Amino acid sequence: MRRLAVLLLGLGAAWAQIAAPLERFSPGPLPEGARVQTEARSGRLYAVRYEGPVNASLMGRILSAATGVPGHAQGFVAWYGKNQALLRRGPVELNVEGAFLLKLAVGAWAEMEVRPLLTEEALFGEDRHVLGEKGVVVRVFSDFQCPYCQRLAREVLPALKAMAREGRLRLAYRHFPLYEIHPEAVPAAVASECAAAQGAFWAYHDLLMAGSGWDYPALARRLGLDPKAFQACLEDPASRAPVEADRALAERLGLPGTPSVFVGPFRLPNPFDLERYRDYLALAEAL
């Protein structure tokens, strides 16, 4: 089996069916001789398998139904049209946007399988900025200057923090500063590390994400932090090390941008859909 590079099909409006209750999945009408099988974990859809005629439109539709991403149907048809010669050489595995694994074999008959892509939790290393004491770890790779990260902090993180306090998950923050386009991304991340040294990471995180500006000592004073210790930390080159380590990890994981969120071993297709967190938490707990 050959594993190919990430297949970018265009997310569109993502509402992933994998991890949702099994009864929600429907592949639609099938031609004679075709069959679709599902695999469930604790009543949650985990994998979809198709065997049947070689029909790119049909396979694209099943892929879209399995992932819940409408754009995958059209994207698969376009990809298939360009790669038929490759498929004739044998089965392939496709990493679909870092969230799904697509196995495909095409001959006189087609065989296809779609399942979530698993990331070994050991690859994440130690989680340092964590809320909650038990449950699946939800890891948020974020950038303090990223407007979409700020939106996530406003619209999604309050609910996740409440779930962490209730013991339903552990929420962990990871730095992914996009310094190529955000000049304050690294300085803000370093400042948050200096706040963390005084036990105030999440409070400082919230100020930064609220758009409170980039006067880092002033924000520290608002939280009552020791100003001399905070300033000394800002000036210490070693304070950049955890930020750079997280950025390197994000690159090794092949993350396309921010925010990127993992629920246990699964990367969420759409980190702004709170219902999907609940689905993937249930699936992660069933592994």
C-alpha positions as MATLAB code, in Angstrom:
seq = 'MRRLAVLLLGLGAAWAQIAAPLERFSPGPLPEGARVQTEARSGRLYAVRYEGPVNASLMGRILSAATGVPGHAQGFVAWYGKNQALLRRGPVELNVEGAFLLKLAVGAWAEMEVRPLLTEEALFGEDRHVLGEKGVVVRVFSDFQCPYCQRLAREVLPALKAMAREGRLRLAYRHFPLYEIHPEAVPAAVASECAAAQGAFWAYHDLLMAGSGWDYPALARRLGLDPKAFQACLEDPASRAPVEADRALAERLGLPGTPSVFVGPFRLPNPFDLERYRDYLALAEAL';
ca = [
       0.000    0.000    0.000;
       1.400    3.387   -1.003;
       0.685    6.373    1.219;
       0.359    9.621   -0.708;
       0.683   13.227    0.345;
      -2.218   15.209    1.746;
      -5.175   15.347   -0.614;
      -6.668   18.840   -0.504;
     -10.280   18.657   -1.572;
     -11.672   21.884   -0.157;
     -13.439   21.817    3.183;
     -16.546   23.783    2.305;
     -19.026   23.666    5.176;
     -17.673   20.901    7.390;
     -20.013   18.901    9.647;
     -18.209   15.559    9.836;
     -20.385   12.440    9.901;
     -17.564   10.226   11.147;
     -17.833   10.233   14.959;
     -21.529   11.154   14.802;
     -24.200    8.646   15.862;
     -24.242    5.772   13.386;
     -27.895    6.220   12.460;
     -27.173    9.613   10.908;
     -25.042    8.116    8.151;
     -26.652    7.489    4.774;
     -24.712    6.692    1.585;
     -27.727    7.341   -0.650;
     -28.920    5.054   -3.446;
     -26.488    2.411   -4.706;
     -26.274    0.641   -8.074;
     -26.836   -3.097   -8.423;
     -23.993   -5.134   -6.966;
     -22.622   -2.312   -4.816;
     -22.550   -2.412   -1.042;
     -21.564   -0.099    1.770;
     -20.536   -1.395    5.178;
     -20.045    0.662    8.315;
     -17.944    0.134   11.427;
     -19.031    1.677   14.705;
     -17.423    2.337   18.071;
     -19.914    2.711   20.920;
     -22.623    3.642   18.438;
     -20.451    6.232   16.658;
     -19.525    5.953   12.995;
     -15.856    5.024   12.748;
     -15.327    3.706    9.225;
     -17.176    3.356    5.918;
     -16.291    0.733    3.285;
     -17.526    0.613   -0.302;
     -17.290   -2.272   -2.778;
     -18.849   -1.928   -6.187;
     -18.610   -0.591   -9.711;
     -15.844    1.863  -10.575;
     -17.780    5.104  -10.499;
     -15.929    8.252   -9.411;
     -19.107   10.262   -8.826;
     -20.555    7.553   -6.608;
     -17.316    7.105   -4.655;
     -17.044   10.862   -4.211;
     -20.588   10.969   -2.878;
     -19.817    8.220   -0.361;
     -16.628   10.002    0.713;
     -18.616   13.192    1.222;
     -21.294   11.338    3.207;
     -18.660    9.702    5.424;
     -16.730   12.891    6.175;
     -19.674   15.252    6.163;
     -17.761   17.629    3.889;
     -19.844   18.419    0.774;
     -16.841   19.641   -1.220;
     -15.176   16.234   -1.021;
     -17.512   14.769   -3.650;
     -16.503   17.161   -6.417;
     -12.896   17.219   -5.266;
     -12.623   13.446   -5.420;
     -13.993   13.335   -8.959;
     -11.401   15.898  -10.078;
      -8.574   14.046   -8.297;
      -9.665   10.695   -9.716;
      -9.707   12.049  -13.257;
      -6.072   13.132  -12.946;
      -4.754    9.992  -11.225;
      -6.238    6.976  -12.991;
      -2.812    5.867  -14.207;
      -1.532    5.952  -10.615;
      -4.469    3.860   -9.407;
      -3.847    1.202  -12.040;
      -0.476    0.524  -10.402;
      -2.069   -0.655   -7.168;
      -3.850    0.406   -3.952;
      -3.159    3.797   -2.421;
      -3.764    5.553    0.876;
      -4.656    9.235    0.922;
      -4.372   11.621    3.837;
      -7.451   13.797    3.381;
      -6.719   17.198    4.925;
      -5.101   15.724    8.002;
      -8.434   14.467    9.327;
      -9.341   11.339    7.356;
      -7.620    8.321    5.850;
      -8.901    7.154    2.465;
      -7.861    3.717    1.204;
      -8.564    3.090   -2.459;
      -8.071    0.151   -4.829;
      -9.420    0.273   -8.369;
      -9.437   -2.507  -10.938;
     -12.410   -4.168  -12.570;
     -14.065   -3.468   -9.207;
     -13.566   -0.631   -6.720;
     -12.804   -0.941   -3.017;
     -12.744    2.147   -0.822;
     -12.484    2.749    2.910;
     -12.789    6.024    4.836;
     -11.870    6.357    8.507;
     -10.483    9.052   10.805;
      -6.747    9.621   10.652;
      -5.130    8.747   13.969;
      -2.229   10.707   15.446;
      -0.344    8.831   18.148;
      -0.723   10.807   21.331;
       2.912   10.152   22.214;
       3.830   12.466   19.327;
       2.382   15.436   21.200;
       4.785   15.124   24.098;
       4.044   16.799   27.417;
       1.054   19.119   27.679;
       1.998   22.158   29.772;
      -0.916   24.626   29.689;
      -3.806   22.401   30.729;
      -7.243   23.033   32.189;
      -9.012   20.062   33.738;
      -7.790   16.994   35.547;
      -9.338   14.078   33.690;
     -10.784   13.048   30.377;
      -9.650   13.130   26.756;
      -7.123   15.867   25.956;
      -8.356   18.542   23.524;
      -5.257   20.253   22.103;
      -5.648   23.684   20.520;
      -2.794   24.853   18.276;
      -3.237   28.603   18.121;
      -1.736   32.028   17.384;
      -2.585   35.054   19.527;
      -2.645   37.415   16.527;
      -4.771   35.124   14.347;
      -8.328   36.502   13.997;
      -9.755   32.998   13.586;
      -8.054   31.936   16.819;
      -9.573   34.932   18.543;
     -12.956   33.888   17.168;
     -12.418   30.354   18.512;
     -11.522   31.820   21.910;
     -14.789   33.805   21.915;
     -17.176   31.243   20.459;
     -15.871   27.796   21.447;
     -13.315   27.891   24.262;
     -15.769   29.084   26.961;
     -17.799   25.888   26.487;
     -14.656   23.732   26.443;
     -13.383   25.410   29.607;
     -16.705   24.662   31.312;
     -16.449   21.017   30.220;
     -12.897   20.899   31.587;
     -14.067   22.233   34.952;
     -16.774   19.539   34.972;
     -14.150   16.822   34.433;
     -15.372   15.924   30.927;
     -12.110   16.783   29.129;
      -8.683   18.346   29.532;
      -8.029   21.478   27.473;
      -4.419   22.066   26.407;
      -2.997   25.075   24.564;
      -0.145   24.729   22.052;
       1.674   27.585   20.339;
       1.582   27.779   16.560;
       2.759   31.355   15.888;
       2.463   32.234   12.213;
       5.288   34.748   12.391;
       5.457   34.950    8.604;
       2.245   37.012    8.606;
       1.747   37.950   12.280;
       4.622   40.030   13.702;
       3.231   39.899   17.261;
       2.613   36.147   17.252;
       5.950   35.132   18.795;
       6.254   38.057   21.251;
       2.702   37.394   22.461;
       3.415   33.684   22.843;
       6.591   34.430   24.819;
       4.666   36.844   27.037;
       2.081   34.147   27.726;
       4.911   31.847   28.808;
       6.116   34.540   31.201;
       2.596   34.805   32.617;
       2.552   31.014   32.931;
       5.738   31.202   35.017;
       3.610   33.086   37.561;
       0.637   30.715   37.273;
      -1.455   32.977   35.043;
      -1.295   31.447   31.570;
      -5.021   31.160   30.907;
      -5.879   34.560   32.339;
      -3.187   36.127   30.149;
      -4.348   34.032   27.181;
      -7.840   35.449   27.584;
      -6.592   39.045   27.630;
      -4.569   38.521   24.459;
      -7.411   36.781   22.667;
      -9.800   39.560   23.648;
      -7.718   41.999   21.607;
      -6.308   43.871   24.589;
      -3.267   45.040   22.638;
       0.407   44.174   22.615;
       1.686   46.059   25.667;
       2.699   42.877   27.419;
       3.951   44.389   30.714;
       0.723   46.392   30.980;
      -1.353   43.236   30.592;
       0.757   41.557   33.256;
       0.093   44.470   35.613;
      -3.659   44.101   35.015;
      -3.357   40.566   36.376;
      -1.271   41.623   39.360;
       1.858   39.779   38.231;
       5.310   40.628   39.552;
       6.493   43.234   36.993;
      10.226   42.721   37.517;
      10.025   38.956   37.175;
       7.791   39.318   34.134;
      10.162   41.765   32.415;
      13.173   39.584   33.186;
      11.358   36.633   31.634;
      10.555   38.642   28.488;
      14.228   39.489   28.078;
      15.462   35.944   28.679;
      16.143   34.178   25.328;
      15.255   30.856   26.949;
      11.620   31.971   27.171;
      11.287   31.389   23.417;
      12.199   27.692   23.668;
       8.728   26.274   24.448;
       7.174   28.483   21.752;
       9.642   27.265   19.153;
       9.174   23.658   20.274;
       5.412   23.866   19.805;
       5.815   25.510   16.399;
       8.182   22.724   15.328;
       5.673   20.134   16.493;
       2.897   21.778   14.476;
       5.105   21.616   11.396;
       5.937   17.942   11.996;
       2.227   17.214   12.260;
       1.670   18.971    8.935;
      -0.894   21.402   10.318;
      -2.151   23.743    7.585;
      -2.812   26.760    9.798;
      -4.537   28.078   12.892;
      -6.566   27.194   14.751;
      -5.962   23.455   14.467;
      -7.584   21.257   17.094;
      -7.092   17.633   18.107;
      -9.555   15.691   20.239;
      -7.394   12.895   21.538;
      -5.846   11.332   18.415;
      -8.315   12.948   15.987;
      -7.913   16.286   14.206;
     -11.217   18.095   13.904;
     -12.283   19.014   10.366;
     -14.076   22.108   11.717;
     -12.916   23.461   15.093;
     -15.788   25.971   15.220;
     -18.544   23.348   15.450;
     -19.019   22.602   19.137;
     -21.234   19.576   18.481;
     -18.345   17.854   16.702;
     -16.230   18.155   19.848;
     -18.855   16.125   21.695;
     -18.949   13.552   18.894;
     -15.193   13.137   18.752;
     -14.895   13.056   22.541;
     -17.305   10.139   22.566;
     -15.372    8.399   19.798;
     -12.022    8.967   21.520;
     -13.410    7.554   24.760;
     -14.513    4.434   22.830;
     -11.037    3.612   21.495;
];
